[in-house]
Backbone as CSV, one residue per row, in Angstrom:
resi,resn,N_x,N_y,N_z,CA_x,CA_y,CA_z,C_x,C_y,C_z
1,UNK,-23.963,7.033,-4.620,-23.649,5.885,-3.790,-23.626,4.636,-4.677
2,UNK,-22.707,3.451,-4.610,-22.603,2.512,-5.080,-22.966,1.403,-4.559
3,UNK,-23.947,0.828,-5.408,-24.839,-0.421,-5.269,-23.971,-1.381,-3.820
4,UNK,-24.724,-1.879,-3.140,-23.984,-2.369,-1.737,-23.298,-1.951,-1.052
5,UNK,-23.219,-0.246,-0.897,-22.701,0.658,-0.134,-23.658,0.720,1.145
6,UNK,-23.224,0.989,2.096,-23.958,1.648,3.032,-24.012,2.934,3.195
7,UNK,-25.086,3.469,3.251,-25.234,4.970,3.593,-24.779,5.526,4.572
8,UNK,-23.836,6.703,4.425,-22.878,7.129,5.346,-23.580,8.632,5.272
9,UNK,-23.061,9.329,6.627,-24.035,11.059,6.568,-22.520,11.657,5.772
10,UNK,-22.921,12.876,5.610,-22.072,14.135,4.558,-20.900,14.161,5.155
11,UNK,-20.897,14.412,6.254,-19.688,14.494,6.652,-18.335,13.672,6.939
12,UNK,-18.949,12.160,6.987,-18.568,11.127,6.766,-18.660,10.716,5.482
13,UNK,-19.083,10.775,4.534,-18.648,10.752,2.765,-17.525,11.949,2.709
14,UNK,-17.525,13.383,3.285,-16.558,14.241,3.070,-15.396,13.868,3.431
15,UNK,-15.109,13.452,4.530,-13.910,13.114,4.966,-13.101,12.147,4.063
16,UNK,-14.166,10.700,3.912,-13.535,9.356,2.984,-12.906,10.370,1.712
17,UNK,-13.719,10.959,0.995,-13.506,11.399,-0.464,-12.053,12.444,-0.460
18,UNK,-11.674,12.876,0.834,-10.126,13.666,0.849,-9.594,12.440,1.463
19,UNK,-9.466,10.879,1.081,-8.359,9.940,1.669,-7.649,9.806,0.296
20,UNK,-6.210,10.095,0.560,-5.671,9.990,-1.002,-5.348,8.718,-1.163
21,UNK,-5.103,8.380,-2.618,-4.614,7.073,-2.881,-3.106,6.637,-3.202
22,UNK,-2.721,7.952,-3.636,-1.419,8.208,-3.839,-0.849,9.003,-3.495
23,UNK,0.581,9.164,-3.152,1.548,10.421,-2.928,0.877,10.419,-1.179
24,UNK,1.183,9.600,-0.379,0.319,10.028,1.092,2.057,10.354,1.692
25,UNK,1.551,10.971,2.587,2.887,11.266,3.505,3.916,10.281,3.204
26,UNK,3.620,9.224,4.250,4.312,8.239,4.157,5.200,7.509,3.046
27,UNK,4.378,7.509,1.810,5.014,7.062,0.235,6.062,8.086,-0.127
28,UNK,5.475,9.202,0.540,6.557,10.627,0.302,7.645,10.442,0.835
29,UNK,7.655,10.579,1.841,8.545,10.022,3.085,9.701,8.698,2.602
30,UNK,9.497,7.769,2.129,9.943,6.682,1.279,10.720,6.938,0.948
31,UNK,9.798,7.803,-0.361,10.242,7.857,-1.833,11.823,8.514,-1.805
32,UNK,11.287,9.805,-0.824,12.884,10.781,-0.640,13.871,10.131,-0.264
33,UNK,13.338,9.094,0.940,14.499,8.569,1.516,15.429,7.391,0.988
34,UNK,14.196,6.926,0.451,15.661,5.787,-1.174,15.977,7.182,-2.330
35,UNK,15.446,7.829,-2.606,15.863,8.546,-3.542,17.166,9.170,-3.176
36,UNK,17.534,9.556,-1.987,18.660,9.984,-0.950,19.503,9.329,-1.127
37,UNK,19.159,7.895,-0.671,20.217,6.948,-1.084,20.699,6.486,-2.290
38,UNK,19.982,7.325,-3.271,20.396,6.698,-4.937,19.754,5.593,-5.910
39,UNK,18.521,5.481,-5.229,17.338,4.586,-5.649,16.789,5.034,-6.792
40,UNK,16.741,4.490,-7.677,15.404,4.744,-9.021,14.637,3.847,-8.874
41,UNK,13.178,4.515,-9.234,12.072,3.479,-9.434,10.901,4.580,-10.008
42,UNK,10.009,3.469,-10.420,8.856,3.993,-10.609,7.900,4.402,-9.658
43,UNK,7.059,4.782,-9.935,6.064,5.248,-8.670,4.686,4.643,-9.824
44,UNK,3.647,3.949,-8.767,2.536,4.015,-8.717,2.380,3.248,-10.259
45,UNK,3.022,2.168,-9.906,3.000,1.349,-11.407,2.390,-0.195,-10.957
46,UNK,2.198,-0.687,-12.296,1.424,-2.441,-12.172,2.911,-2.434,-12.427
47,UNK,3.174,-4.056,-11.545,4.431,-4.619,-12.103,4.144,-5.436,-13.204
48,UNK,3.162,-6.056,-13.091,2.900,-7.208,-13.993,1.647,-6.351,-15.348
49,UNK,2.173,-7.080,-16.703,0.956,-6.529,-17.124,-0.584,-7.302,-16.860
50,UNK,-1.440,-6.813,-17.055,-2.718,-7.502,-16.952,-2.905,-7.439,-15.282
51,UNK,-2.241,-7.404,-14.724,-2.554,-7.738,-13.434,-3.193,-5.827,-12.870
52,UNK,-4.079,-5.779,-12.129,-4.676,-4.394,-12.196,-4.533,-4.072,-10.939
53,UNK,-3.286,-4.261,-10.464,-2.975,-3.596,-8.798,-1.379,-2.620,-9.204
54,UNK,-1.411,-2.039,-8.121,-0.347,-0.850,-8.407,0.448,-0.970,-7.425
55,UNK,1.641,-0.917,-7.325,2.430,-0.743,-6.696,3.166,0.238,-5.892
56,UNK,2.917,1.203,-4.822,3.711,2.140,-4.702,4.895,2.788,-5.463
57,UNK,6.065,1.749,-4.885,7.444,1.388,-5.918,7.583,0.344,-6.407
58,UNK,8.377,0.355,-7.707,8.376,-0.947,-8.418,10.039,-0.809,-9.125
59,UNK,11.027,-1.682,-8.503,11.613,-1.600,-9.145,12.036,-2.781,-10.446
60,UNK,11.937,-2.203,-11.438,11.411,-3.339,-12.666,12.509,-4.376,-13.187
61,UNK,13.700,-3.856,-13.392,14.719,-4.861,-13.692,15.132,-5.447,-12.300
62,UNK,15.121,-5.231,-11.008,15.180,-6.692,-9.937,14.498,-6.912,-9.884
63,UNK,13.173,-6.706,-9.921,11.663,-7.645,-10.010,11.475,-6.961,-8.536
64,UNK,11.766,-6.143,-7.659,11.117,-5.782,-6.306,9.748,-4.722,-6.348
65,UNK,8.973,-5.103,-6.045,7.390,-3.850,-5.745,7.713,-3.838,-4.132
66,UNK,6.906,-2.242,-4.070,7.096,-2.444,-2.938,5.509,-1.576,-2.157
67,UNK,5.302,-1.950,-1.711,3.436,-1.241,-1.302,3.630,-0.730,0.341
68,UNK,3.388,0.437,0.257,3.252,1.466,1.809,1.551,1.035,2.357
69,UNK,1.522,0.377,3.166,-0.043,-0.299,3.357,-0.294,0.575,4.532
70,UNK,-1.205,1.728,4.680,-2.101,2.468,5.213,-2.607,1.361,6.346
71,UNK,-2.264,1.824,7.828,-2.476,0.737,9.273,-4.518,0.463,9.408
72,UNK,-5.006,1.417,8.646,-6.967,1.525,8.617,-7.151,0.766,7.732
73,UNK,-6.808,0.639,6.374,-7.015,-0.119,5.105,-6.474,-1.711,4.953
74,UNK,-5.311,-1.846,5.366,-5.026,-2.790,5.335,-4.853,-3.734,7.155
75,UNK,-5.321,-3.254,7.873,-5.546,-3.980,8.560,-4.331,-4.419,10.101
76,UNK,-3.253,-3.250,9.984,-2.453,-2.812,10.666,-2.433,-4.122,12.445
77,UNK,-1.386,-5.095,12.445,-1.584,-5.784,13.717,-1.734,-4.969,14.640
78,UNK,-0.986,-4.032,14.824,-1.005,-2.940,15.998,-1.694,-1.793,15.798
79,UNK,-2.169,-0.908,14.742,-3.091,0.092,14.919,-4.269,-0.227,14.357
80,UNK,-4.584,-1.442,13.767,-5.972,-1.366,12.825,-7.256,-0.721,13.909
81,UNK,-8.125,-0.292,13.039,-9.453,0.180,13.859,-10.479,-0.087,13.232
82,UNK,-11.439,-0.364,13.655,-12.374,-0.777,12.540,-13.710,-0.259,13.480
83,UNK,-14.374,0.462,12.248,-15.533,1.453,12.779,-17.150,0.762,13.063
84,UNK,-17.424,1.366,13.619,-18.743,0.627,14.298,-19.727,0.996,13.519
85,UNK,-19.764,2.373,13.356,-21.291,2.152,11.894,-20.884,1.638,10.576
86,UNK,-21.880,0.940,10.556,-22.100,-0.255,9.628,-21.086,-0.973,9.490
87,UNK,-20.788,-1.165,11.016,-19.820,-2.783,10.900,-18.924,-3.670,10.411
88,UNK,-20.347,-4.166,10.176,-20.184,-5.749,9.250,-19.705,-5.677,7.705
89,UNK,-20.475,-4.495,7.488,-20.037,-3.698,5.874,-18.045,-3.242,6.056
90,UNK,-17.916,-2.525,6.839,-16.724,-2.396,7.015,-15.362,-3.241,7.319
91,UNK,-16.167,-4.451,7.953,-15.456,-5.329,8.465,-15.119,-6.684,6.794
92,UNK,-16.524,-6.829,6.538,-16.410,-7.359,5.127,-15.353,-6.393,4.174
93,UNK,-15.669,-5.247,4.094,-14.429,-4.360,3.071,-12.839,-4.683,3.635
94,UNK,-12.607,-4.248,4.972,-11.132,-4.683,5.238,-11.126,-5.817,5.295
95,UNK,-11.279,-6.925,5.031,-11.333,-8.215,5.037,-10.656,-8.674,3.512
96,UNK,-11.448,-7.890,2.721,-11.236,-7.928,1.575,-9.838,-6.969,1.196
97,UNK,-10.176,-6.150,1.478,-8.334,-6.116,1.182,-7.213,-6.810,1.470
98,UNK,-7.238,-7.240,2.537,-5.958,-7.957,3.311,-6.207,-9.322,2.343
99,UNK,-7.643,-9.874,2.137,-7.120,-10.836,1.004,-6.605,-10.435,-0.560
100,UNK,-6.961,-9.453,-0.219,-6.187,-8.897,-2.161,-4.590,-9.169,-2.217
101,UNK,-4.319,-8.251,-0.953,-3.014,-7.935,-0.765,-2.342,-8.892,-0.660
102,UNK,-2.835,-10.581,-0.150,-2.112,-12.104,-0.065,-2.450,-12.508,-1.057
103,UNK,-3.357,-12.316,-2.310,-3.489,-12.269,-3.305,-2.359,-12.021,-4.318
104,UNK,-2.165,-10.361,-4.318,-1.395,-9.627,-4.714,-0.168,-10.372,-4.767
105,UNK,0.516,-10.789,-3.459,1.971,-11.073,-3.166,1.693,-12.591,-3.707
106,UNK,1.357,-12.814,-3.657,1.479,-14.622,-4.395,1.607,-14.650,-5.805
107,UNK,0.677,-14.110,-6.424,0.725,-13.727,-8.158,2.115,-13.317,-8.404
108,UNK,2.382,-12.090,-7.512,3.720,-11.200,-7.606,5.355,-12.782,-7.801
109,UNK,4.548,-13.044,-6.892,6.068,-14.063,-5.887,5.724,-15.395,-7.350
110,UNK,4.787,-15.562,-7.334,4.534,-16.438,-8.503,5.379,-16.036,-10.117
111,UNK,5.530,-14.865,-10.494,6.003,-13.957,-11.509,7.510,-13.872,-11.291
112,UNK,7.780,-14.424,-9.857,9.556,-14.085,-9.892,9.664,-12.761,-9.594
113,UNK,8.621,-11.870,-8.753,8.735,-10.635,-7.881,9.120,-11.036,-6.564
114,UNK,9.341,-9.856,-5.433,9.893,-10.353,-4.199,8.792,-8.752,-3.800
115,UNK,7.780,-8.915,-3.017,7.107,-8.073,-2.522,7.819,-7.487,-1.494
116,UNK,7.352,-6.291,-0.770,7.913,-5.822,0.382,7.089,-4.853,0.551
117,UNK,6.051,-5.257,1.592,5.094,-4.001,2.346,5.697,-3.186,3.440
118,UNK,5.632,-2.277,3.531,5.854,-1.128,4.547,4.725,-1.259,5.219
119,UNK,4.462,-0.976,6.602,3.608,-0.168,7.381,3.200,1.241,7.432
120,UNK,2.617,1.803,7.717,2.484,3.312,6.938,3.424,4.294,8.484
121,UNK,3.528,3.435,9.345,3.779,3.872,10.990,5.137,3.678,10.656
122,UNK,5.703,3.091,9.543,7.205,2.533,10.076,7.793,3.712,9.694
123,UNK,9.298,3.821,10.314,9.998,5.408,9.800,10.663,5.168,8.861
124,UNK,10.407,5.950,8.150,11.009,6.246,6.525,11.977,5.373,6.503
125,UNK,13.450,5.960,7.301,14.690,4.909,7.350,14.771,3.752,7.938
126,UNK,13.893,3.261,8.421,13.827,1.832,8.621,12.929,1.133,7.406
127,UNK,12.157,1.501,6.788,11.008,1.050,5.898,12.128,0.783,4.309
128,UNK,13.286,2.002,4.261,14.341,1.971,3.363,14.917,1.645,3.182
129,UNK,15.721,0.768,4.522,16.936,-0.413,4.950,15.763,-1.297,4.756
130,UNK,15.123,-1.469,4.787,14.324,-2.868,4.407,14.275,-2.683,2.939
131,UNK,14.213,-2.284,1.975,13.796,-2.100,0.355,15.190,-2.181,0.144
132,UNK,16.152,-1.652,0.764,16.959,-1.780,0.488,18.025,-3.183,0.355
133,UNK,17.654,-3.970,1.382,17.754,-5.016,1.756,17.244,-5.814,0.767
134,UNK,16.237,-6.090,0.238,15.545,-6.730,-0.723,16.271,-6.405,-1.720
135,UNK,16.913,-5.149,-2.396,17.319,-5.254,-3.605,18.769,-5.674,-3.450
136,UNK,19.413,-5.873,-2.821,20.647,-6.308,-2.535,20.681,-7.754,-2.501
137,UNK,19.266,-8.311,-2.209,19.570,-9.625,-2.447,18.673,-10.226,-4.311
138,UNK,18.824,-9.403,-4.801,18.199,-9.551,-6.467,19.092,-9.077,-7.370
């Protein structure tokens, strides 16, 4: 357990420890569906150097990243949920992401990137006409 963690029972550490970080449905789902359309990109890259966040997709010569944001983690207007044991601990952690992530996009947008988050709920081909959209205008 890590210093200012709250203690969670086994089965609840089991579950967290199979949440992937990469390759989740959804990024899958994406990935095929610009790849369909004739998309190259990287997967699971920093756009910027020094900067220590990753990008789902990144496409590097238009400057577009693009991040599939999980509706539990990042804080979803319409599905977020936020769990009742230990709260305040939980509520402080998603808190903190959603400021990374306005973090994230400002540095990005600051660098002459053009961010573009997905919802993890949105369907592939709508999430793709949007990325797509973005690179058409770069």
């Amino acid at each position: 357990m890590t210093a200012g963690r709250p203690g969670t029972d086994a089965r609840t550490s089991a579950r967290m420890s199979r949440q992937r970080r990469v390759g989740t449905a959804p990024e899958t789902a994406l990935r095929k569906e610009l790849h369909r359309r004739g998309c190259r990109f990287f997967v699971d890259r920093a756009p910027l150097k020094g900067l220590r966040r990753r990008a789902d997709l990144v496409f590097p010569r238009r400057r577009v990243a693009v991040y599939v944001d999980g509706c539990f983690w990042h804080c979803c207007p319409e599905h977020a949920t936020y769990p009742k044991n230990n709260g305040q601990w939980w509520a402080d952690k998603l808190a903190g992401n959603v400021a990374r992530d306005r973090d994230t996009d400002a540095r990005l947008a600051a660098a002459g990137w053009l961010v573009v988050r997905v919802w993890e709920h949105e369907p592939a081909e709508v999430a793709a006409d949007r990325v797509q959209e973005a690179l058409a205008g770069r």
